[in-house]
């Protein structure tokens, strides 16, 4: 420095210090911008990048008429942030309470309670969200927003609802709060219903809001497909109403009723008691978990007399006997393979002689046992198996059990006499129903189906579930002959008098099974069943009614309890579906008198 | 009396060093406007901040023009009055009702349409008072009373008034600049160093006692650990530099201003420069400040007396220290301290002060005699 008034040492020192400080800053900039960049970028990416899921809308489940049975709609969950409310908004609270249908007091509490003590003695925590209402409709939400109360806002979410509530609960199943399909069609057709969620790869700002202009990729969601059931909402309703009546009158342990088209295997109704409300599946106290079981598929019972169609059809199909052949049904013991086997008893309706026709019509246990012995173990079992016993029916719902049909080597000495009457074999209501459908369908076993087609939101069909025949069990002639016998079951002389309907020929078979209680056949607990179809000459509906342990005093449960239930359902279905009597049937009804003389009971 | 206020000719030739100085300052100012416009894109009215800043810039240019033209020498008799006025404003701002309280600090005087930050006038007052006193008492600087206690006391009055606003950052800045002026003027180190240490100790204790400011220190020491709360802003600022890299993401393309950085347009604007302009721009800004400082220092040898020397040096130091502290804070080298970046940050009072200081520097460049060699050639 040329001037003497400032020490050059001091000014140089200061300049050096400033220069050093600038150098440090430049060095720091190099470090941040260049050398340490990758590490910082990792944090930046993490705090900015965002993948937003765009939820796909789940498809509807509709019945065969297009009525919605399960659907998804958007709802809003409304809440308030008590930290940001203003005193000036408080006069609006009564209007808000009215809109969301909550007591004013609760709403005020939500607005005023600003903190909570998490644990005793711990620091208080501020409340940032107090739920005001759940599941608000979008219209109601708009109305709430129009009030303009600061701090009140909502979150949108999809909610699965079942307009029918209990209707077809076991068929539909439900999707739980975690969006996992739990049961029914919801579960087995989840693949079609679910749809494909879309996503957005985007960036967010410091308040975690999306910055739309930096959106890099957007994949639109593919909404789920709709599933059209073969179920008819009206028929389902008829069936459930009938179940309600049975429950009210007889207080049974459980009831299962199935209605289907024999020619296609499509079910029109499937209902069980006890049941539950699909919209309240989570309320275990109201609807115990056991009620969610689809008993028509998961519970097995001994089919009892309804099983007699198996030995009868087998005998006819094998040409061992004709319908008019006479059997000595008064015998208590019959020699079989060198051993004298005692035959089961016939309760109260013992006959010394019956034709094959009469055995079916009168449901003779001894006669059926003799048919079994004529067939032998192997043929009896293979026919039972052909009718679908001992294997899953292959219906579209999960949880189905195959029932129990033991291989011949496991049979004991008496099985050959007991199985023809439906003991020593266990089946689900669905299997019993399906076996009867074989007779109605001219001897062909169909795969029972609940879904007719899958279509996209625009209505275009994606998959069509055509009827699937599984195998021919008996010839069509045998089926026709057997159905004639079954028509007589539902005649004034048969066991199912109460299932008759004027102008219609009904074919069916009753069953009354003693329940096995503590390893023994109980004389008090029974299962009353009836499985039948109509019009007999050209069957359009198969209906099976299984009532477990009805509180009823008397004999012939199947005819007395399940028969009338069948009739009530059939009548309502005739009206609803417009089923007309088959011409040939009508003629044979007129000829009934002579026909009865021919096939009726022989003199004692 | 009147003659003293007559300015030196506004048309007197500006030396080349002055041209460089003006160029550097305008570069910084222009950068500030561009970045401010980029930042304010995210606001409801994108042009609002820019319009206000341009109005302030006009005022600042006018003020800078005045300070570059007044006769510094003739101003000397009025300096005590000026200093008293500045101190009066610093007291006034503490009076409830006159001073406006923002975020727990009473720093602004409400002038109707705009607010005046009292400490900016205080800085100017401090600068003139110290330069004038030290130059006037140059002969007695070896003494304790006249050479140390009085100038130190003057400094302490201004710093103290700013300190109780409270505005620790500006207090520190004034203390540092004032200390440097005492140091340069030749105050004896055996007085200066202990007092400086004492002042630093006092300052540290004050910070330590203040939970808010102490938190800033602790979060500065552990940025990673506190990056979600107390060091959030600092951490987001640091991330901005990483995001910018060498070339930057491009003007207007920065993301840190999207609610990540709360003070993107004021104290942390340098981070946005780093993000959008990259290393080239951020280091460019630093180099412009280096240029301003060293152009000034190189010209200082032409200063005719200690008064003008200290005046120009003090102005340079105010600009330079403020830039150093701001950039140091934003890059995470110093604890968080609300201090704007000269010429660039949004904010009126500071911009006006910075242009006043620039005007003082330019004033010196213009009125000082040119080097002998050059004059010979002109002859």
Coordinates of C-alpha atoms in Angstrom, one line a residue, chain B residues 58-326:
Chain B
X58 CA -35.8 2.0 -9.3
X59 CA -35.7 3.4 -5.8
X60 CA -32.4 1.7 -5.2
X61 CA -30.8 3.0 -8.4
X62 CA -31.9 6.5 -7.5
X63 CA -30.5 6.2 -4.0
X64 CA -27.3 4.7 -5.4
X65 CA -27.0 7.6 -7.9
X66 CA -27.3 10.1 -5.1
X67 CA -24.6 8.4 -3.0
X68 CA -22.3 8.2 -5.9
X69 CA -22.6 12.0 -6.5
X70 CA -22.6 13.6 -3.1
X71 CA -19.4 15.2 -1.9
X72 CA -18.2 12.7 0.7
X73 CA -15.7 15.2 2.1
X74 CA -18.3 17.9 2.5
X75 CA -20.6 15.5 4.3
X76 CA -18.3 15.1 7.2
X77 CA -19.7 17.9 9.4
X78 CA -23.2 16.3 9.2
X79 CA -22.0 12.8 10.1
X80 CA -22.7 13.1 13.9
X81 CA -26.3 14.2 13.1
X82 CA -26.6 11.4 10.6
X83 CA -25.3 8.9 13.2
X84 CA -27.7 10.2 15.8
X85 CA -30.6 9.9 13.3
X86 CA -29.7 6.3 12.5
X87 CA -29.4 5.4 16.2
X88 CA -32.8 7.2 16.8
X89 CA -34.4 5.0 14.2
X90 CA -33.0 1.9 15.9
X91 CA -34.5 3.1 19.1
X92 CA -37.8 4.1 17.5
X93 CA -38.2 0.6 15.9
X94 CA -38.2 -0.8 19.4
X95 CA -41.2 1.3 20.5
X96 CA -44.3 -0.7 20.4
X97 CA -46.8 0.7 17.9
X98 CA -44.1 2.2 15.6
X99 CA -42.0 -0.9 15.1
X100 CA -43.7 -3.8 13.3
X101 CA -43.3 -7.1 14.9
X102 CA -42.9 -10.1 12.6
X103 CA -42.0 -13.6 13.8
X104 CA -41.1 -12.3 17.2
X105 CA -38.6 -9.6 16.1
X106 CA -39.3 -5.9 15.9
X107 CA -37.2 -4.8 12.9
X108 CA -39.4 -2.8 10.6
X109 CA -40.8 0.7 10.7
X110 CA -44.1 1.0 8.9
X111 CA -44.1 3.8 6.4
X112 CA -47.6 3.2 4.9
X113 CA -47.0 1.6 1.5
X114 CA -43.7 0.1 2.5
X115 CA -41.7 -1.0 5.4
X116 CA -38.3 0.2 6.3
X117 CA -35.8 -2.1 8.0
X118 CA -34.3 0.2 10.6
X119 CA -31.0 -1.8 10.8
X120 CA -30.3 -0.9 7.1
X121 CA -30.1 2.8 8.0
X122 CA -28.2 1.7 11.1
X123 CA -25.6 0.0 9.0
X124 CA -25.2 3.2 7.0
X125 CA -25.0 5.3 10.1
X126 CA -22.4 3.0 11.7
X127 CA -20.3 3.1 8.6
X128 CA -20.2 6.9 8.4
X129 CA -19.8 7.4 12.1
X130 CA -16.9 5.0 12.5
X131 CA -15.1 6.2 9.4
X132 CA -15.5 9.8 10.4
X133 CA -14.4 9.2 14.0
X134 CA -11.5 7.0 13.3
X135 CA -10.2 9.4 10.6
X136 CA -10.6 12.4 12.9
X137 CA -8.9 10.8 15.8
X138 CA -6.2 9.0 13.8
X139 CA -3.5 10.5 15.9
X140 CA -4.9 9.2 19.2
X141 CA -5.6 5.6 18.1
X142 CA -2.8 4.3 20.3
X143 CA -4.6 5.6 23.3
X144 CA -7.1 3.5 25.2
X145 CA -9.9 6.1 25.7
X146 CA -9.9 8.0 22.4
X147 CA -8.3 5.2 20.4
X148 CA -10.3 2.3 21.6
X149 CA -13.0 2.8 24.2
X150 CA -14.9 5.5 22.2
X151 CA -15.0 3.8 18.8
X152 CA -15.7 0.5 20.5
X153 CA -18.5 2.1 22.4
X154 CA -20.0 3.6 19.2
X155 CA -19.9 0.2 17.7
X156 CA -21.4 -1.3 20.8
X157 CA -24.3 1.1 20.7
X158 CA -25.4 0.2 17.2
X159 CA -24.8 -3.5 17.7
X160 CA -26.6 -3.5 21.0
X161 CA -29.7 -1.7 19.6
X162 CA -29.8 -4.2 16.7
X163 CA -29.2 -7.1 19.1
X164 CA -32.2 -6.3 21.2
X165 CA -34.6 -6.2 18.2
X166 CA -33.5 -9.0 18.1
X167 CA -31.6 -9.5 14.9
X168 CA -28.5 -11.5 15.8
X169 CA -27.4 -11.9 12.2
X170 CA -27.3 -8.2 11.4
X171 CA -25.7 -7.5 14.8
X172 CA -23.0 -10.0 14.0
X173 CA -22.5 -8.5 10.6
X174 CA -22.2 -5.0 12.0
X175 CA -19.8 -6.2 14.7
X176 CA -17.6 -7.9 12.1
X177 CA -17.5 -4.9 9.7
X178 CA -17.0 -2.5 12.6
X179 CA -14.3 -4.7 14.1
X180 CA -12.5 -4.9 10.7
X181 CA -12.6 -1.0 10.4
X182 CA -11.1 -0.7 13.9
X183 CA -8.5 -3.2 12.9
X184 CA -7.6 -1.5 9.7
X185 CA -7.6 1.9 11.3
X186 CA -4.8 0.7 13.5
X187 CA -6.5 0.2 16.9
X188 CA -4.0 -1.6 19.1
X189 CA -4.4 -5.4 19.0
X190 CA -3.9 -5.8 22.7
X191 CA -7.2 -3.9 23.2
X192 CA -9.0 -5.2 20.2
X193 CA -8.4 -8.9 20.5
X194 CA -9.6 -9.4 24.1
X195 CA -12.7 -7.3 23.5
X196 CA -13.5 -9.1 20.3
X197 CA -13.2 -12.4 22.1
X198 CA -15.3 -11.0 24.9
X199 CA -18.0 -9.9 22.4
X200 CA -17.9 -13.3 20.7
X201 CA -18.3 -15.0 24.1
X202 CA -21.2 -12.8 25.0
X203 CA -22.8 -13.4 21.6
X204 CA -22.3 -17.2 22.0
X205 CA -23.9 -17.2 25.4
X206 CA -26.9 -15.1 24.1
X207 CA -27.4 -17.7 21.3
X208 CA -27.0 -20.5 23.7
X209 CA -29.7 -19.0 26.0
X210 CA -32.1 -18.6 23.1
X211 CA -33.8 -22.0 22.4
X212 CA -34.8 -21.1 18.8
X213 CA -31.4 -20.0 17.8
X214 CA -29.6 -22.8 19.7
X215 CA -31.8 -25.2 17.8
X216 CA -30.5 -23.7 14.6
X217 CA -26.9 -24.3 15.7
X218 CA -27.6 -27.9 16.7
X219 CA -29.5 -28.7 13.6
X220 CA -26.7 -27.1 11.5
X221 CA -24.2 -29.4 13.3
X222 CA -26.3 -32.5 12.4
X223 CA -28.1 -31.7 9.2
X224 CA -28.8 -35.3 8.3
X225 CA -30.3 -36.1 11.7
X226 CA -32.7 -33.1 11.7
X227 CA -33.5 -32.9 8.0
X228 CA -37.1 -33.7 8.6
X229 CA -37.7 -30.8 11.0
X230 CA -35.3 -28.1 12.2
X231 CA -32.8 -28.5 9.4
X232 CA -35.4 -29.1 6.8
X233 CA -34.9 -25.8 4.9
X234 CA -31.1 -26.2 5.1
X235 CA -31.3 -29.8 3.8
X236 CA -33.6 -28.9 1.0
X237 CA -31.2 -26.1 0.0
X238 CA -28.3 -28.5 -0.1
X239 CA -30.3 -30.9 -2.2
X240 CA -31.0 -28.1 -4.7
X241 CA -27.3 -27.9 -5.4
X242 CA -27.0 -31.7 -5.9
X243 CA -30.1 -31.6 -8.2
X244 CA -28.5 -28.8 -10.3
X245 CA -25.2 -30.5 -10.9
X246 CA -22.7 -28.9 -13.3
X247 CA -25.1 -27.5 -15.8
X248 CA -28.3 -27.0 -13.8
X249 CA -31.7 -28.2 -14.7
X250 CA -32.6 -25.1 -16.6
X251 CA -34.3 -21.9 -15.8
X252 CA -37.8 -22.4 -14.5
X253 CA -37.3 -26.2 -14.4
X254 CA -36.2 -26.3 -10.8
X255 CA -38.3 -28.3 -8.4
X256 CA -37.0 -27.2 -5.0
X257 CA -39.1 -24.1 -5.2
X258 CA -42.2 -26.2 -5.2
X259 CA -42.9 -25.9 -1.5
X260 CA -39.7 -27.8 -0.7
X261 CA -37.8 -24.6 0.0
X262 CA -39.9 -22.2 2.1
X263 CA -37.8 -19.1 1.5
X264 CA -36.9 -19.7 -2.1
X265 CA -37.2 -16.1 -3.1
X266 CA -35.4 -14.5 -0.2
X267 CA -32.7 -16.0 1.9
X268 CA -32.4 -19.3 0.0
X269 CA -32.5 -17.8 -3.5
X270 CA -28.9 -18.9 -4.0
X271 CA -30.0 -22.5 -3.8
X272 CA -32.4 -22.0 -6.7
X273 CA -29.6 -20.4 -8.7
X274 CA -27.6 -23.6 -7.9
X275 CA -30.4 -25.8 -9.0
X276 CA -31.5 -24.1 -12.1
X277 CA -28.1 -22.8 -13.2
X278 CA -25.8 -25.4 -11.9
X279 CA -22.2 -25.0 -10.8
X280 CA -21.4 -22.6 -13.6
X281 CA -24.0 -20.1 -12.5
X282 CA -23.6 -20.5 -8.7
X283 CA -19.8 -20.1 -8.9
X284 CA -20.3 -17.3 -11.3
X285 CA -22.3 -15.4 -8.7
X286 CA -19.5 -16.1 -6.1
X287 CA -16.9 -14.8 -8.6
X288 CA -18.9 -11.6 -9.2
X289 CA -18.8 -10.9 -5.4
X290 CA -15.0 -11.7 -5.5
X291 CA -14.7 -9.2 -8.4
X292 CA -16.5 -6.5 -6.5
X293 CA -14.4 -6.9 -3.4
X294 CA -11.1 -7.0 -5.1
X295 CA -11.8 -4.2 -7.6
X296 CA -12.6 -2.2 -4.6
X297 CA -9.5 -3.2 -2.6
X298 CA -7.3 -2.5 -5.6
X299 CA -8.7 1.0 -5.9
X300 CA -8.3 1.7 -2.2
X301 CA -4.7 2.6 -2.6
X302 CA -5.8 5.7 -4.3
X303 CA -7.9 6.8 -1.3
X304 CA -6.9 10.4 -0.3
X305 CA -7.4 9.9 3.4
X306 CA -8.3 7.5 6.1
X307 CA -12.0 8.7 6.2
X308 CA -12.6 7.8 2.6
X309 CA -10.5 4.7 2.8
X310 CA -12.6 3.4 5.7
X311 CA -15.8 4.5 4.1
X312 CA -15.2 2.6 0.9
X313 CA -13.7 -0.4 2.7
X314 CA -16.6 -0.6 5.1
X315 CA -19.1 -0.5 2.2
X316 CA -17.1 -3.3 0.5
X317 CA -17.1 -5.3 3.6
X318 CA -20.8 -4.9 4.2
X319 CA -21.5 -6.2 0.7
X320 CA -18.9 -9.0 0.9
X321 CA -19.6 -10.2 4.4
X322 CA -23.3 -10.3 3.8
X323 CA -22.7 -12.4 0.6
X324 CA -20.3 -14.7 2.4
X325 CA -22.7 -15.3 5.3
X326 CA -25.7 -15.9 3.0

